[in-house]
mmCIF file of C-alpha atoms in Angstrom:
data_model
loop_
_atom_site.group_PDB
_atom_site.id
_atom_site.type_symbol
_atom_site.label_atom_id
_atom_site.label_comp_id
_atom_site.label_asym_id
_atom_site.label_seq_id
_atom_site.Cartn_x
_atom_site.Cartn_y
_atom_site.Cartn_z
ATOM 1 C CA UNK D 1 -29.061 -7.322 8.029
ATOM 2 C CA UNK D 2 -26.727 -4.498 9.085
ATOM 3 C CA UNK D 3 -23.659 -5.651 7.173
ATOM 4 C CA UNK D 4 -25.648 -5.781 3.922
ATOM 5 C CA UNK D 5 -26.963 -2.273 4.525
ATOM 6 C CA UNK D 6 -23.433 -1.043 5.240
ATOM 7 C CA UNK D 7 -22.127 -2.670 2.056
ATOM 8 C CA UNK D 8 -24.935 -1.191 -0.045
ATOM 9 C CA UNK D 9 -24.437 2.294 1.391
ATOM 10 C CA UNK D 10 -20.667 2.045 0.902
ATOM 11 C CA UNK D 11 -21.102 0.947 -2.706
ATOM 12 C CA UNK D 12 -23.616 3.671 -3.552
ATOM 13 C CA UNK D 13 -21.571 6.391 -1.841
ATOM 14 C CA UNK D 14 -18.334 5.412 -3.542
ATOM 15 C CA UNK D 15 -20.001 5.314 -6.970
ATOM 16 C CA UNK D 16 -19.757 9.091 -7.317
ATOM 17 C CA UNK D 17 -16.010 9.051 -6.686
ATOM 18 C CA UNK D 18 -15.495 6.061 -8.966
ATOM 19 C CA UNK D 19 -17.416 7.705 -11.797
ATOM 20 C CA UNK D 20 -15.354 10.890 -11.511
ATOM 21 C CA UNK D 21 -11.866 9.565 -10.858
ATOM 22 C CA UNK D 22 -12.373 6.480 -13.018
ATOM 23 C CA UNK D 23 -13.041 8.740 -15.999
ATOM 24 C CA UNK D 24 -9.758 10.571 -15.409
ATOM 25 C CA UNK D 25 -7.921 7.248 -15.050
ATOM 26 C CA UNK D 26 -9.347 5.896 -18.316
ATOM 27 C CA UNK D 27 -8.733 9.105 -20.273
ATOM 28 C CA UNK D 28 -5.203 9.619 -18.867
ATOM 29 C CA UNK D 29 -4.467 5.877 -19.217
ATOM 30 C CA UNK D 30 -2.985 5.429 -15.751
ATOM 31 C CA UNK D 31 -4.816 2.251 -14.754
ATOM 32 C CA UNK D 32 -1.425 0.612 -14.141
ATOM 33 C CA UNK D 33 -0.748 3.195 -11.412
ATOM 34 C CA UNK D 34 -4.124 2.439 -9.852
ATOM 35 C CA UNK D 35 -3.273 -1.264 -9.913
ATOM 36 C CA UNK D 36 0.017 -0.712 -8.097
ATOM 37 C CA UNK D 37 -1.659 1.528 -5.506
ATOM 38 C CA UNK D 38 -4.440 -0.971 -4.835
ATOM 39 C CA UNK D 39 -2.007 -3.841 -4.281
ATOM 40 C CA UNK D 40 0.302 -1.707 -2.135
ATOM 41 C CA UNK D 41 -2.697 -0.982 0.111
ATOM 42 C CA UNK D 42 -2.310 -4.513 1.471
ATOM 43 C CA UNK D 43 0.758 -3.294 3.379
ATOM 44 C CA UNK D 44 -1.437 -0.815 5.245
ATOM 45 C CA UNK D 45 -4.131 -3.410 5.854
ATOM 46 C CA UNK D 46 -1.654 -5.898 7.273
ATOM 47 C CA UNK D 47 0.174 -3.266 9.317
ATOM 48 C CA UNK D 48 -3.038 -1.958 10.870
ATOM 49 C CA UNK D 49 -4.154 -5.471 11.808
ATOM 50 C CA UNK D 50 -0.763 -6.135 13.400
ATOM 51 C CA UNK D 51 -0.885 -2.899 15.431
ATOM 52 C CA UNK D 52 -4.462 -3.520 16.480
ATOM 53 C CA UNK D 53 -3.953 -7.111 17.651
ATOM 54 C CA UNK D 54 -0.351 -7.168 18.886
ATOM 55 C CA UNK D 55 0.024 -3.642 20.262
ATOM 56 C CA UNK D 56 -3.686 -3.143 21.074
ATOM 57 C CA UNK D 57 -3.992 0.167 19.206
ATOM 58 C CA UNK D 58 -7.746 -0.030 18.778
ATOM 59 C CA UNK D 59 -8.272 3.113 16.694
ATOM 60 C CA UNK D 60 -6.166 1.839 13.782
ATOM 61 C CA UNK D 61 -8.660 0.224 11.413
ATOM 62 C CA UNK D 62 -7.718 -1.786 8.296
ATOM 63 C CA UNK D 63 -9.362 0.830 6.091
ATOM 64 C CA UNK D 64 -7.301 3.592 7.699
ATOM 65 C CA UNK D 65 -4.101 1.616 7.174
ATOM 66 C CA UNK D 66 -5.040 0.971 3.551
ATOM 67 C CA UNK D 67 -5.589 4.699 3.020
ATOM 68 C CA UNK D 68 -2.159 5.591 4.409
ATOM 69 C CA UNK D 69 -0.368 2.925 2.351
ATOM 70 C CA UNK D 70 -2.240 3.831 -0.838
ATOM 71 C CA UNK D 71 -1.420 7.525 -0.464
ATOM 72 C CA UNK D 72 2.261 6.876 0.223
ATOM 73 C CA UNK D 73 2.614 4.558 -2.769
ATOM 74 C CA UNK D 74 0.782 7.000 -5.058
ATOM 75 C CA UNK D 75 2.997 9.902 -3.993
ATOM 76 C CA UNK D 76 6.172 7.856 -4.502
ATOM 77 C CA UNK D 77 5.110 6.883 -8.033
ATOM 78 C CA UNK D 78 4.117 10.447 -8.917
ATOM 79 C CA UNK D 79 7.314 12.002 -7.556
ATOM 80 C CA UNK D 80 9.535 9.440 -9.264
ATOM 81 C CA UNK D 81 7.686 10.048 -12.516
ATOM 82 C CA UNK D 82 8.085 13.817 -12.241
ATOM 83 C CA UNK D 83 11.505 14.361 -10.716
ATOM 84 C CA UNK D 84 13.607 11.171 -10.811
ATOM 85 C CA UNK D 85 15.431 9.547 -13.673
ATOM 86 C CA UNK D 86 14.232 6.055 -12.717
ATOM 87 C CA UNK D 87 11.960 4.209 -15.138
ATOM 88 C CA UNK D 88 8.315 4.561 -14.147
ATOM 89 C CA UNK D 89 7.417 0.946 -14.867
ATOM 90 C CA UNK D 90 10.244 -0.226 -12.596
ATOM 91 C CA UNK D 91 9.054 1.723 -9.556
ATOM 92 C CA UNK D 92 5.447 0.699 -10.211
ATOM 93 C CA UNK D 93 6.390 -2.972 -10.311
ATOM 94 C CA UNK D 94 8.489 -2.619 -7.165
ATOM 95 C CA UNK D 95 5.713 -0.913 -5.182
ATOM 96 C CA UNK D 96 3.163 -3.422 -6.482
ATOM 97 C CA UNK D 97 5.176 -6.437 -5.287
ATOM 98 C CA UNK D 98 6.796 -4.995 -2.145
ATOM 99 C CA UNK D 99 3.491 -3.638 -0.853
ATOM 100 C CA UNK D 100 1.816 -7.020 -1.115
ATOM 101 C CA UNK D 101 4.814 -8.769 0.437
ATOM 102 C CA UNK D 102 4.834 -6.417 3.443
ATOM 103 C CA UNK D 103 1.105 -6.862 3.924
ATOM 104 C CA UNK D 104 1.297 -10.656 3.834
ATOM 105 C CA UNK D 105 4.188 -10.657 6.324
ATOM 106 C CA UNK D 106 2.233 -8.483 8.754
ATOM 107 C CA UNK D 107 -0.805 -10.746 8.429
ATOM 108 C CA UNK D 108 1.373 -13.835 8.993
ATOM 109 C CA UNK D 109 2.824 -12.331 12.207
ATOM 110 C CA UNK D 110 -0.585 -11.314 13.576
ATOM 111 C CA UNK D 111 -1.838 -13.818 16.186
ATOM 112 C CA UNK D 112 -5.084 -15.565 15.362
ATOM 113 C CA UNK D 113 -6.470 -16.553 12.005
ATOM 114 C CA UNK D 114 -6.313 -13.723 9.504
ATOM 115 C CA UNK D 115 -7.512 -14.689 6.043
ATOM 116 C CA UNK D 116 -5.770 -12.536 3.412
ATOM 117 C CA UNK D 117 -8.336 -13.683 0.830
ATOM 118 C CA UNK D 118 -10.931 -11.448 2.494
ATOM 119 C CA UNK D 119 -8.809 -8.418 1.718
ATOM 120 C CA UNK D 120 -7.610 -9.596 -1.681
ATOM 121 C CA UNK D 121 -11.084 -10.394 -3.025
ATOM 122 C CA UNK D 122 -13.401 -8.446 -0.726
ATOM 123 C CA UNK D 123 -15.702 -9.269 2.165
ATOM 124 C CA UNK D 124 -18.745 -7.164 3.064
ATOM 125 C CA UNK D 125 -18.478 -8.420 6.656
ATOM 126 C CA UNK D 126 -15.411 -6.194 7.013
ATOM 127 C CA UNK D 127 -17.490 -3.010 6.747
ATOM 128 C CA UNK D 128 -18.539 -1.521 10.080
ATOM 129 C CA UNK D 129 -19.983 1.808 11.178
ATOM 130 C CA UNK D 130 -16.528 3.329 11.604
ATOM 131 C CA UNK D 131 -15.474 2.193 8.131
ATOM 132 C CA UNK D 132 -18.688 3.573 6.669
ATOM 133 C CA UNK D 133 -17.984 6.960 8.224
ATOM 134 C CA UNK D 134 -14.453 6.975 6.777
ATOM 135 C CA UNK D 135 -15.837 6.016 3.359
ATOM 136 C CA UNK D 136 -18.285 8.939 3.530
ATOM 137 C CA UNK D 137 -15.491 11.388 4.391
ATOM 138 C CA UNK D 138 -13.159 10.098 1.669
ATOM 139 C CA UNK D 139 -15.932 10.116 -0.927
ATOM 140 C CA UNK D 140 -16.861 13.707 -0.054
ATOM 141 C CA UNK D 141 -13.197 14.717 -0.258
ATOM 142 C CA UNK D 142 -12.802 13.236 -3.734
ATOM 143 C CA UNK D 143 -15.999 14.814 -5.076
ATOM 144 C CA UNK D 144 -15.139 18.267 -3.702
ATOM 145 C CA UNK D 145 -11.587 18.196 -5.061
ATOM 146 C CA UNK D 146 -12.739 17.106 -8.519
ATOM 147 C CA UNK D 147 -15.367 19.853 -8.635
ATOM 148 C CA UNK D 148 -12.867 22.486 -7.491
ATOM 149 C CA UNK D 149 -10.096 21.564 -9.935
ATOM 150 C CA UNK D 150 -12.065 20.041 -12.810
ATOM 151 C CA UNK D 151 -10.664 22.325 -15.580
ATOM 152 C CA UNK D 152 -7.051 21.774 -14.519
ATOM 153 C CA UNK D 153 -7.433 18.006 -14.143
ATOM 154 C CA UNK D 154 -9.175 17.838 -17.501
ATOM 155 C CA UNK D 155 -6.326 19.771 -19.131
ATOM 156 C CA UNK D 156 -3.688 17.497 -17.591
ATOM 157 C CA UNK D 157 -5.523 14.375 -18.788
ATOM 158 C CA UNK D 158 -6.194 15.462 -22.364
ATOM 159 C CA UNK D 159 -3.248 17.667 -23.306
ATOM 160 C CA UNK D 160 -0.541 18.030 -20.665
ATOM 161 C CA UNK D 161 2.014 19.837 -22.907
ATOM 162 C CA UNK D 162 -0.567 22.474 -23.876
ATOM 163 C CA UNK D 163 -1.612 22.891 -20.234
ATOM 164 C CA UNK D 164 2.038 23.491 -19.365
ATOM 165 C CA UNK D 165 2.282 26.257 -21.954
ATOM 166 C CA UNK D 166 -0.758 27.883 -20.329
ATOM 167 C CA UNK D 167 1.148 28.029 -17.023
ATOM 168 C CA UNK D 168 -0.893 25.264 -15.416
ATOM 169 C CA UNK D 169 1.218 23.560 -12.694
ATOM 170 C CA UNK D 170 0.893 20.159 -14.304
ATOM 171 C CA UNK D 171 3.183 18.474 -11.769
ATOM 172 C CA UNK D 172 0.975 19.511 -8.867
ATOM 173 C CA UNK D 173 -2.217 18.392 -10.582
ATOM 174 C CA UNK D 174 -0.673 15.084 -11.609
ATOM 175 C CA UNK D 175 0.155 14.458 -7.950
ATOM 176 C CA UNK D 176 -3.403 15.489 -7.057
ATOM 177 C CA UNK D 177 -4.800 13.073 -9.643
ATOM 178 C CA UNK D 178 -2.866 10.069 -8.330
ATOM 179 C CA UNK D 179 -3.824 11.106 -4.784
ATOM 180 C CA UNK D 180 -7.508 11.089 -5.704
ATOM 181 C CA UNK D 181 -6.960 7.744 -7.435
ATOM 182 C CA UNK D 182 -5.415 6.283 -4.282
ATOM 183 C CA UNK D 183 -8.273 7.525 -2.108
ATOM 184 C CA UNK D 184 -10.860 6.182 -4.552
ATOM 185 C CA UNK D 185 -9.181 2.775 -4.630
ATOM 186 C CA UNK D 186 -9.545 2.489 -0.851
ATOM 187 C CA UNK D 187 -13.289 3.173 -1.036
ATOM 188 C CA UNK D 188 -14.054 -0.221 -2.591
ATOM 189 C CA UNK D 189 -11.330 -2.412 -1.084
ATOM 190 C CA UNK D 190 -13.707 -3.830 1.528
ATOM 191 C CA UNK D 191 -16.386 -4.886 -0.954
ATOM 192 C CA UNK D 192 -14.559 -5.996 -4.103
ATOM 193 C CA UNK D 193 -11.059 -6.486 -2.692
ATOM 194 C CA UNK D 194 -7.579 -5.325 -3.612
ATOM 195 C CA UNK D 195 -7.198 -7.520 -6.677
ATOM 196 C CA UNK D 196 -10.481 -6.545 -8.354
ATOM 197 C CA UNK D 197 -10.833 -2.899 -7.341
ATOM 198 C CA UNK D 198 -8.990 -1.820 -10.489
ATOM 199 C CA UNK D 199 -11.845 -3.296 -12.549
ATOM 200 C CA UNK D 200 -14.425 -1.140 -10.748
ATOM 201 C CA UNK D 201 -12.253 1.900 -11.348
ATOM 202 C CA UNK D 202 -12.040 1.358 -15.100
ATOM 203 C CA UNK D 203 -14.996 -0.726 -16.349
ATOM 204 C CA UNK D 204 -17.868 1.693 -15.487
ATOM 205 C CA UNK D 205 -15.923 4.670 -16.835
ATOM 206 C CA UNK D 206 -14.926 2.762 -19.975
ATOM 207 C CA UNK D 207 -18.556 1.753 -20.505
ATOM 208 C CA UNK D 208 -19.696 5.345 -20.125
ATOM 209 C CA UNK D 209 -16.983 6.469 -22.520
ATOM 210 C CA UNK D 210 -18.544 4.390 -25.300
ATOM 211 C CA UNK D 211 -21.513 6.762 -25.490
ATOM 212 C CA UNK D 212 -20.619 9.981 -23.654
ATOM 213 C CA UNK D 213 -19.407 12.884 -25.779
ATOM 214 C CA UNK D 214 -18.037 14.972 -22.915
ATOM 215 C CA UNK D 215 -15.917 14.125 -19.883
ATOM 216 C CA UNK D 216 -18.637 15.392 -17.537
ATOM 217 C CA UNK D 217 -21.160 13.037 -19.147
ATOM 218 C CA UNK D 218 -18.679 10.190 -18.872
ATOM 219 C CA UNK D 219 -18.377 10.874 -15.139
ATOM 220 C CA UNK D 220 -22.146 10.980 -14.655
ATOM 221 C CA UNK D 221 -22.858 7.785 -16.593
ATOM 222 C CA UNK D 222 -19.872 6.049 -15.008
ATOM 223 C CA UNK D 223 -21.162 6.827 -11.518
ATOM 224 C CA UNK D 224 -24.614 5.480 -12.391
ATOM 225 C CA UNK D 225 -23.171 2.294 -13.900
ATOM 226 C CA UNK D 226 -20.972 1.809 -10.825
ATOM 227 C CA UNK D 227 -23.977 2.226 -8.506
ATOM 228 C CA UNK D 228 -26.034 -0.258 -10.540
ATOM 229 C CA UNK D 229 -23.153 -2.761 -10.567
ATOM 230 C CA UNK D 230 -22.722 -2.506 -6.802
ATOM 231 C CA UNK D 231 -26.418 -2.909 -6.038
ATOM 232 C CA UNK D 232 -26.925 -5.741 -8.537
ATOM 233 C CA UNK D 233 -23.751 -7.516 -7.426
ATOM 234 C CA UNK D 234 -24.747 -7.325 -3.771
ATOM 235 C CA UNK D 235 -28.274 -8.582 -4.473
ATOM 236 C CA UNK D 236 -27.159 -11.444 -6.711
ATOM 237 C CA UNK D 237 -24.415 -12.505 -4.303
ATOM 238 C CA UNK D 238 -26.908 -12.667 -1.435
ATOM 239 C CA UNK D 239 -29.421 -14.580 -3.581
ATOM 240 C CA UNK D 240 -26.912 -17.054 -5.025
ATOM 241 C CA UNK D 241 -24.709 -17.259 -1.890
ATOM 242 C CA UNK D 242 -21.524 -16.343 -3.755
ATOM 243 C CA UNK D 243 -18.795 -13.733 -3.057
ATOM 244 C CA UNK D 244 -20.009 -10.158 -3.426
ATOM 245 C CA UNK D 245 -16.836 -8.794 -4.995
ATOM 246 C CA UNK D 246 -16.792 -11.368 -7.774
ATOM 247 C CA UNK D 247 -20.461 -10.815 -8.617
ATOM 248 C CA UNK D 248 -20.037 -7.038 -8.644
ATOM 249 C CA UNK D 249 -17.158 -7.277 -11.099
ATOM 250 C CA UNK D 250 -19.072 -9.810 -13.202
ATOM 251 C CA UNK D 251 -22.065 -7.475 -13.440
ATOM 252 C CA UNK D 252 -19.821 -4.538 -14.331
ATOM 253 C CA UNK D 253 -18.031 -6.590 -16.980
ATOM 254 C CA UNK D 254 -21.357 -7.807 -18.382
ATOM 255 C CA UNK D 255 -22.598 -4.228 -18.704
ATOM 256 C CA UNK D 256 -19.396 -3.269 -20.537
ATOM 257 C CA UNK D 257 -19.702 -6.177 -22.998
ATOM 258 C CA UNK D 258 -23.394 -5.396 -23.594
ATOM 259 C CA UNK D 259 -22.632 -1.706 -24.178
ATOM 260 C CA UNK D 260 -19.776 -2.555 -26.537
ATOM 261 C CA UNK D 261 -22.034 -4.898 -28.516
ATOM 262 C CA UNK D 262 -24.801 -2.293 -28.638
ATOM 263 C CA UNK D 263 -22.430 0.361 -29.959
ATOM 264 C CA UNK D 264 -21.147 -1.998 -32.659
ATOM 265 C CA UNK D 265 -24.734 -2.829 -33.663
ATOM 266 C CA UNK D 266 -25.675 0.859 -33.863
ATOM 267 C CA UNK D 267 -22.629 1.566 -36.037
ATOM 268 C CA UNK D 268 -23.595 -1.212 -38.455
ATOM 269 C CA UNK D 269 -27.151 0.097 -38.663
ATOM 270 C CA UNK D 270 -25.872 3.596 -39.447
ATOM 271 C CA UNK D 271 -23.582 2.236 -42.169
ATOM 272 C CA UNK D 272 -26.422 0.268 -43.729
ATOM 273 C CA UNK D 273 -28.679 3.317 -43.705
ATOM 274 C CA UNK D 274 -25.942 5.425 -45.251
ATOM 275 C CA UNK D 275 -25.390 2.922 -48.061
ATOM 276 C CA UNK D 276 -29.113 2.555 -48.748
ATOM 277 C CA UNK D 277 -29.508 6.334 -48.868
#
């Protein structure tokens, strides 16, 4: 069925971006920013639906609106963090709540039945050919930018004060990092939804971080784990007739718990061998 193929392709394509950017998010510990951006994307989703139905602007897709809203919210958070005296957690909470409120109001004022649950928790039926093309472009953009500025982004994530002493424009690369995070969040909104996309951004990377010794390895393993979670979640949801987003997150969470248990077991075995030796 076409919509299943579209969902599978979207999940596999976005895995590369999620493995890369998710590793930066986990290492830099900015998952709270990603959460605010993902929830603020609902404003763009609702606004695009309103423009498309009420004002008949056909080229405005929900995914395009989500991209615009996510980028705007990410830039506001980054600029406030860098240049304003306002508390960062305050602006994050405001964008998180206001973005969702605006999105729900737009959906409520759009004629016809618009189910916000499809956008909050994902719906593979929302992915069309146009959305798939946008996902491909966004994914390529994220991968290229990470490859081009990998050393600078790595420096900002691990030791920002030292990077500043080396004349690295840390402010610019912090803005670039939250921009890439916003774009990556949009890639999986259609399949796992706004509420659960933060889990896909952090769980595969966190799982990879349990065993990877280098950031590049963490990115590679995280991308593979994300691809496996997407494929397994899609297959199991089709087989069991349950929501795809929930199954994808459940698979990803199960992999993380299994990896955490395996690492603990390996540590105990090493300790026992060391004591016996």
